[in-house]
Amino acid sequence: KTTSERVVFVALQVGKIAAVLGLLYLFIISLGLMGDAFKILGGPSAGAVFRNQEIFDNPIAGLVLGILATVLVQSSSTSTSIIITMTAAGLMEVKNAIPMIMGANIGT
């Protein structure tokens, strides 16, 4: 290879790495924005709806809900991200989110 071909190859590799890091950064920022949106749109009343439902205390129901959510959106990553941001926003408790995430992984 000539020197100019090597320079182009190295520049392309550096560009690919920068693009992957940039996209990962945007993904993390979007999860934060989604969590903030749940906090603003949901507020305390939406959190009370999730926390006060007896069905969410049943792990089997949470598992089925996670499977159903994954089937509806056709992406376990999306449903898992939504469940995690809802938990981070305080709309549901961690003990209720775990079976839902397991269901999302089963629903794949």
Tab-separated table of N, CA and C in Angstrom:
chain	number	residue	atom	x	y	z
A	1	LYS	N	0.832	-1.185	0.000
A	1	LYS	CA	0.000	0.000	0.000
A	1	LYS	C	0.879	1.252	0.000
A	2	THR	N	0.363	2.258	-0.633
A	2	THR	CA	1.092	3.526	-0.646
A	2	THR	C	0.789	4.295	0.632
A	3	THR	N	1.542	5.333	0.831
A	3	THR	CA	1.363	6.149	2.030
A	3	THR	C	-0.011	6.803	2.058
A	4	SER	N	-0.488	7.278	0.934
A	4	SER	CA	-1.796	7.943	0.899
A	4	SER	C	-2.927	6.952	1.201
A	5	GLU	N	-2.793	5.708	0.758
A	5	GLU	CA	-3.803	4.696	1.068
A	5	GLU	C	-3.818	4.382	2.556
A	6	ARG	N	-2.653	4.356	3.170
A	6	ARG	CA	-2.577	4.107	4.606
A	6	ARG	C	-3.204	5.250	5.396
A	7	VAL	N	-2.960	6.464	4.966
A	7	VAL	CA	-3.527	7.634	5.646
A	7	VAL	C	-5.050	7.590	5.550
A	8	VAL	N	-5.591	7.257	4.382
A	8	VAL	CA	-7.040	7.164	4.203
A	8	VAL	C	-7.603	6.057	5.079
A	9	PHE	N	-6.925	4.915	5.143
A	9	PHE	CA	-7.384	3.796	5.954
A	9	PHE	C	-7.439	4.178	7.434
A	10	VAL	N	-6.379	4.801	7.922
A	10	VAL	CA	-6.332	5.220	9.330
A	10	VAL	C	-7.402	6.269	9.608
A	11	ALA	N	-7.588	7.207	8.696
A	11	ALA	CA	-8.607	8.240	8.886
A	11	ALA	C	-10.001	7.623	8.941
A	12	LEU	N	-10.278	6.636	8.106
A	12	LEU	CA	-11.575	5.956	8.133
A	12	LEU	C	-11.789	5.210	9.451
A	13	GLN	N	-10.760	4.560	9.939
A	13	GLN	CA	-10.891	3.824	11.200
A	13	GLN	C	-11.134	4.775	12.364
A	14	VAL	N	-10.423	5.882	12.400
A	14	VAL	CA	-10.623	6.881	13.450
A	14	VAL	C	-12.031	7.468	13.343
A	15	GLY	N	-12.493	7.719	12.131
A	15	GLY	CA	-13.844	8.233	11.932
A	15	GLY	C	-14.903	7.255	12.409
A	16	LYS	N	-14.707	5.968	12.146
A	16	LYS	CA	-15.661	4.949	12.604
A	16	LYS	C	-15.722	4.895	14.127
A	17	ILE	N	-14.568	4.942	14.767
A	17	ILE	CA	-14.527	4.907	16.229
A	17	ILE	C	-15.207	6.142	16.805
A	18	ALA	N	-14.950	7.298	16.215
A	18	ALA	CA	-15.589	8.535	16.685
A	18	ALA	C	-17.101	8.470	16.493
A	19	ALA	N	-17.551	7.892	15.388
A	19	ALA	CA	-18.990	7.772	15.133
A	19	ALA	C	-19.647	6.853	16.153
A	20	VAL	N	-19.016	5.739	16.472
A	20	VAL	CA	-19.579	4.813	17.458
A	20	VAL	C	-19.653	5.471	18.828
A	21	LEU	N	-18.602	6.163	19.229
A	21	LEU	CA	-18.621	6.849	20.520
A	21	LEU	C	-19.671	7.953	20.551
A	22	GLY	N	-19.817	8.678	19.449
A	22	GLY	CA	-20.833	9.725	19.375
A	22	GLY	C	-22.243	9.169	19.459
A	23	LEU	N	-22.492	8.069	18.770
A	23	LEU	CA	-23.812	7.454	18.826
A	23	LEU	C	-24.110	6.872	20.206
A	24	LEU	N	-23.110	6.308	20.861
A	24	LEU	CA	-23.296	5.809	22.225
A	24	LEU	C	-23.624	6.960	23.171
A	25	TYR	N	-22.952	8.069	22.999
A	25	TYR	CA	-23.237	9.261	23.805
A	25	TYR	C	-24.673	9.730	23.583
A	26	LEU	N	-25.106	9.792	22.331
A	26	LEU	CA	-26.486	10.210	22.039
A	26	LEU	C	-27.501	9.252	22.641
A	27	PHE	N	-27.212	7.947	22.628
A	27	PHE	CA	-28.111	6.966	23.221
A	27	PHE	C	-28.252	7.193	24.717
A	28	ILE	N	-27.147	7.432	25.396
A	28	ILE	CA	-27.193	7.661	26.842
A	28	ILE	C	-27.943	8.947	27.150
A	29	ILE	N	-27.712	9.987	26.371
A	29	ILE	CA	-28.428	11.249	26.570
A	29	ILE	C	-29.921	11.059	26.335
A	30	SER	N	-30.298	10.264	25.320
A	30	SER	CA	-31.720	10.054	25.038
A	30	SER	C	-32.402	9.303	26.170
A	31	LEU	N	-31.698	8.373	26.826
A	31	LEU	CA	-32.289	7.689	27.972
A	31	LEU	C	-32.547	8.674	29.111
A	32	GLY	N	-31.622	9.593	29.317
A	32	GLY	CA	-31.830	10.617	30.338
A	32	GLY	C	-33.004	11.518	30.009
A	33	LEU	N	-33.120	11.890	28.734
A	33	LEU	CA	-34.250	12.724	28.321
A	33	LEU	C	-35.573	11.995	28.484
A	34	MET	N	-35.587	10.695	28.182
A	34	MET	CA	-36.807	9.923	28.334
A	34	MET	C	-37.197	9.828	29.813
A	35	GLY	N	-36.223	9.670	30.682
A	35	GLY	CA	-36.502	9.652	32.118
A	35	GLY	C	-37.067	10.974	32.595
A	36	ASP	N	-36.497	12.071	32.110
A	36	ASP	CA	-37.024	13.389	32.473
A	36	ASP	C	-38.438	13.586	31.948
A	37	ALA	N	-38.708	13.080	30.753
A	37	ALA	CA	-40.051	13.200	30.185
A	37	ALA	C	-41.062	12.423	31.019
A	38	PHE	N	-40.679	11.244	31.494
A	38	PHE	CA	-41.581	10.484	32.361
A	38	PHE	C	-41.853	11.239	33.648
A	39	LYS	N	-40.822	11.893	34.181
A	39	LYS	CA	-41.008	12.662	35.415
A	39	LYS	C	-41.970	13.822	35.185
A	40	ILE	N	-41.808	14.527	34.064
A	40	ILE	CA	-42.636	15.703	33.791
A	40	ILE	C	-44.058	15.303	33.422
A	41	LEU	N	-44.194	14.389	32.464
A	41	LEU	CA	-45.520	14.013	31.982
A	41	LEU	C	-46.290	13.178	32.991
A	42	GLY	N	-45.586	12.273	33.646
A	42	GLY	CA	-46.275	11.389	34.574
A	42	GLY	C	-46.606	12.067	35.885
A	43	GLY	N	-45.623	12.689	36.448
A	43	GLY	CA	-45.818	13.335	37.733
A	43	GLY	C	-46.125	12.326	38.823
A	44	PRO	N	-46.499	12.824	39.967
A	44	PRO	CA	-46.779	11.930	41.094
A	44	PRO	C	-48.010	11.063	40.881
A	45	SER	N	-48.974	11.553	40.109
A	45	SER	CA	-50.206	10.779	39.931
A	45	SER	C	-49.956	9.512	39.125
A	46	ALA	N	-49.119	9.589	38.089
A	46	ALA	CA	-48.816	8.395	37.305
A	46	ALA	C	-48.003	7.407	38.130
A	47	GLY	N	-47.103	7.915	38.943
A	47	GLY	CA	-46.336	7.033	39.812
A	47	GLY	C	-47.233	6.320	40.808
A	48	ALA	N	-48.237	7.019	41.298
A	48	ALA	CA	-49.176	6.386	42.217
A	48	ALA	C	-49.965	5.284	41.532
A	49	VAL	N	-50.272	5.463	40.266
A	49	VAL	CA	-51.001	4.431	39.526
A	49	VAL	C	-50.176	3.153	39.463
A	50	PHE	N	-48.875	3.274	39.175
A	50	PHE	CA	-48.030	2.089	39.088
A	50	PHE	C	-47.745	1.498	40.458
A	51	ARG	N	-47.540	2.336	41.448
A	51	ARG	CA	-47.179	1.841	42.771
A	51	ARG	C	-48.355	1.228	43.509
A	52	ASN	N	-49.552	1.728	43.273
A	52	ASN	CA	-50.712	1.277	44.035
A	52	ASN	C	-51.444	0.109	43.398
A	53	GLN	N	-51.007	-0.361	42.266
A	53	GLN	CA	-51.653	-1.500	41.625
A	53	GLN	C	-51.138	-2.795	42.244
A	54	GLU	N	-52.064	-3.593	42.728
A	54	GLU	CA	-51.668	-4.864	43.344
A	54	GLU	C	-51.137	-5.843	42.311
A	55	ILE	N	-51.534	-5.678	41.056
A	55	ILE	CA	-51.088	-6.608	40.017
A	55	ILE	C	-49.575	-6.523	39.806
A	56	PHE	N	-48.986	-5.356	40.035
A	56	PHE	CA	-47.542	-5.212	39.844
A	56	PHE	C	-46.756	-5.872	40.975
A	57	ASP	N	-47.407	-6.133	42.094
A	57	ASP	CA	-46.724	-6.824	43.188
A	57	ASP	C	-46.574	-8.310	42.909
A	58	ASN	N	-47.348	-8.830	41.960
A	58	ASN	CA	-47.258	-10.235	41.579
A	58	ASN	C	-46.166	-10.389	40.528
A	59	PRO	N	-45.100	-11.147	40.819
A	59	PRO	CA	-43.997	-11.266	39.859
A	59	PRO	C	-44.409	-11.935	38.539
A	60	ILE	N	-45.351	-12.868	38.606
A	60	ILE	CA	-45.803	-13.533	37.376
A	60	ILE	C	-46.504	-12.533	36.465
A	61	ALA	N	-47.315	-11.653	37.058
A	61	ALA	CA	-47.991	-10.628	36.263
A	61	ALA	C	-46.975	-9.664	35.655
A	62	GLY	N	-45.939	-9.316	36.402
A	62	GLY	CA	-44.881	-8.456	35.867
A	62	GLY	C	-44.140	-9.122	34.730
A	63	LEU	N	-43.903	-10.425	34.866
A	63	LEU	CA	-43.233	-11.188	33.817
A	63	LEU	C	-44.067	-11.183	32.536
A	64	VAL	N	-45.362	-11.435	32.677
A	64	VAL	CA	-46.253	-11.442	31.515
A	64	VAL	C	-46.348	-10.048	30.903
A	65	LEU	N	-46.371	-9.023	31.744
A	65	LEU	CA	-46.421	-7.652	31.237
A	65	LEU	C	-45.159	-7.315	30.448
A	66	GLY	N	-43.994	-7.767	30.918
A	66	GLY	CA	-42.752	-7.546	30.184
A	66	GLY	C	-42.745	-8.262	28.845
A	67	ILE	N	-43.272	-9.497	28.827
A	67	ILE	CA	-43.368	-10.242	27.563
A	67	ILE	C	-44.294	-9.517	26.605
A	68	LEU	N	-45.453	-9.084	27.111
A	68	LEU	CA	-46.432	-8.389	26.269
A	68	LEU	C	-45.878	-7.080	25.713
A	69	ALA	N	-45.180	-6.324	26.553
A	69	ALA	CA	-44.603	-5.059	26.087
A	69	ALA	C	-43.566	-5.302	24.992
A	70	THR	N	-42.770	-6.343	25.156
A	70	THR	CA	-41.756	-6.653	24.149
A	70	THR	C	-42.395	-7.108	22.847
A	71	VAL	N	-43.449	-7.891	22.953
A	71	VAL	CA	-44.142	-8.336	21.740
A	71	VAL	C	-44.768	-7.149	21.018
A	72	LEU	N	-45.304	-6.198	21.761
A	72	LEU	CA	-45.957	-5.047	21.135
A	72	LEU	C	-44.971	-4.119	20.440
A	73	VAL	N	-43.835	-3.852	21.061
A	73	VAL	CA	-42.876	-2.925	20.452
A	73	VAL	C	-41.825	-3.642	19.602
A	74	GLN	N	-41.817	-4.962	19.637
A	74	GLN	CA	-40.895	-5.778	18.839
A	74	GLN	C	-39.426	-5.485	19.140
A	75	SER	N	-39.142	-5.100	20.360
A	75	SER	CA	-37.755	-4.814	20.730
A	75	SER	C	-37.600	-4.926	22.244
A	76	SER	N	-36.799	-5.871	22.668
A	76	SER	CA	-36.574	-6.008	24.109
A	76	SER	C	-35.750	-4.846	24.650
A	77	SER	N	-34.883	-4.286	23.815
A	77	SER	CA	-34.077	-3.142	24.259
A	77	SER	C	-34.961	-1.940	24.542
A	78	THR	N	-35.943	-1.719	23.686
A	78	THR	CA	-36.845	-0.575	23.885
A	78	THR	C	-37.673	-0.753	25.141
A	79	SER	N	-38.274	-1.930	25.300
A	79	SER	CA	-39.119	-2.133	26.480
A	79	SER	C	-38.287	-2.119	27.762
A	80	THR	N	-37.079	-2.666	27.727
A	80	THR	CA	-36.207	-2.629	28.898
A	80	THR	C	-35.807	-1.197	29.227
A	81	SER	N	-35.490	-0.399	28.207
A	81	SER	CA	-35.121	1.002	28.439
A	81	SER	C	-36.280	1.780	29.043
A	82	ILE	N	-37.480	1.515	28.572
A	82	ILE	CA	-38.657	2.208	29.117
A	82	ILE	C	-38.871	1.822	30.575
A	83	ILE	N	-38.753	0.534	30.881
A	83	ILE	CA	-38.931	0.085	32.268
A	83	ILE	C	-37.861	0.688	33.174
A	84	ILE	N	-36.624	0.738	32.694
A	84	ILE	CA	-35.537	1.300	33.499
A	84	ILE	C	-35.748	2.789	33.747
A	85	THR	N	-36.160	3.523	32.719
A	85	THR	CA	-36.367	4.956	32.924
A	85	THR	C	-37.568	5.222	33.814
A	86	MET	N	-38.588	4.377	33.732
A	86	MET	CA	-39.728	4.541	34.642
A	86	MET	C	-39.309	4.273	36.082
A	87	THR	N	-38.427	3.314	36.270
A	87	THR	CA	-37.925	3.023	37.611
A	87	THR	C	-37.041	4.167	38.104
A	88	ALA	N	-36.190	4.682	37.224
A	88	ALA	CA	-35.319	5.796	37.610
A	88	ALA	C	-36.125	7.054	37.916
A	89	ALA	N	-37.254	7.219	37.232
A	89	ALA	CA	-38.093	8.388	37.471
A	89	ALA	C	-38.940	8.228	38.727
A	90	GLY	N	-38.904	7.063	39.331
A	90	GLY	CA	-39.672	6.842	40.550
A	90	GLY	C	-41.115	6.445	40.300
A	91	LEU	N	-41.427	6.054	39.069
A	91	LEU	CA	-42.802	5.670	38.757
A	91	LEU	C	-43.105	4.247	39.181
A	92	MET	N	-42.088	3.433	39.370
A	92	MET	CA	-42.297	2.076	39.877
A	92	MET	C	-41.091	1.680	40.706
A	93	GLU	N	-41.276	0.676	41.519
A	93	GLU	CA	-40.201	0.233	42.398
A	93	GLU	C	-39.332	-0.801	41.686
A	94	VAL	N	-38.120	-0.942	42.162
A	94	VAL	CA	-37.179	-1.872	41.555
A	94	VAL	C	-37.691	-3.307	41.658
A	95	LYS	N	-38.304	-3.646	42.800
A	95	LYS	CA	-38.790	-5.019	42.980
A	95	LYS	C	-39.879	-5.360	41.972
A	96	ASN	N	-40.601	-4.367	41.468
A	96	ASN	CA	-41.615	-4.610	40.445
A	96	ASN	C	-41.023	-4.595	39.043
A	97	ALA	N	-39.912	-3.895	38.872
A	97	ALA	CA	-39.307	-3.782	37.540
A	97	ALA	C	-38.525	-5.024	37.146
A	98	ILE	N	-37.982	-5.730	38.118
A	98	ILE	CA	-37.140	-6.901	37.811
A	98	ILE	C	-37.907	-7.975	37.038
A	99	PRO	N	-39.088	-8.404	37.475
A	99	PRO	CA	-39.808	-9.400	36.670
A	99	PRO	C	-40.203	-8.879	35.281
A	100	MET	N	-40.479	-7.585	35.179
A	100	MET	CA	-40.834	-7.015	33.872
A	100	MET	C	-39.645	-7.086	32.916
A	101	ILE	N	-38.457	-6.795	33.416
A	101	ILE	CA	-37.261	-6.871	32.575
A	101	ILE	C	-36.973	-8.324	32.207
A	102	MET	N	-37.190	-9.235	33.130
A	102	MET	CA	-37.013	-10.649	32.804
A	102	MET	C	-38.002	-11.056	31.719
A	103	GLY	N	-39.246	-10.562	31.831
A	103	GLY	CA	-40.246	-10.855	30.807
A	103	GLY	C	-39.879	-10.253	29.465
A	104	ALA	N	-39.281	-9.069	29.498
A	104	ALA	CA	-38.856	-8.446	28.239
A	104	ALA	C	-37.779	-9.294	27.563
A	105	ASN	N	-36.885	-9.867	28.356
A	105	ASN	CA	-35.843	-10.716	27.771
A	105	ASN	C	-36.413	-12.043	27.278
A	106	ILE	N	-37.413	-12.560	27.956
A	106	ILE	CA	-38.066	-13.795	27.496
A	106	ILE	C	-38.857	-13.519	26.223
A	107	GLY	N	-39.485	-12.349	26.128
A	107	GLY	CA	-40.305	-12.006	24.986
A	107	GLY	C	-39.530	-11.822	23.696
A	108	THR	N	-38.231	-11.775	23.812
A	108	THR	CA	-37.399	-11.633	22.620
A	108	THR	C	-37.494	-12.890	21.790
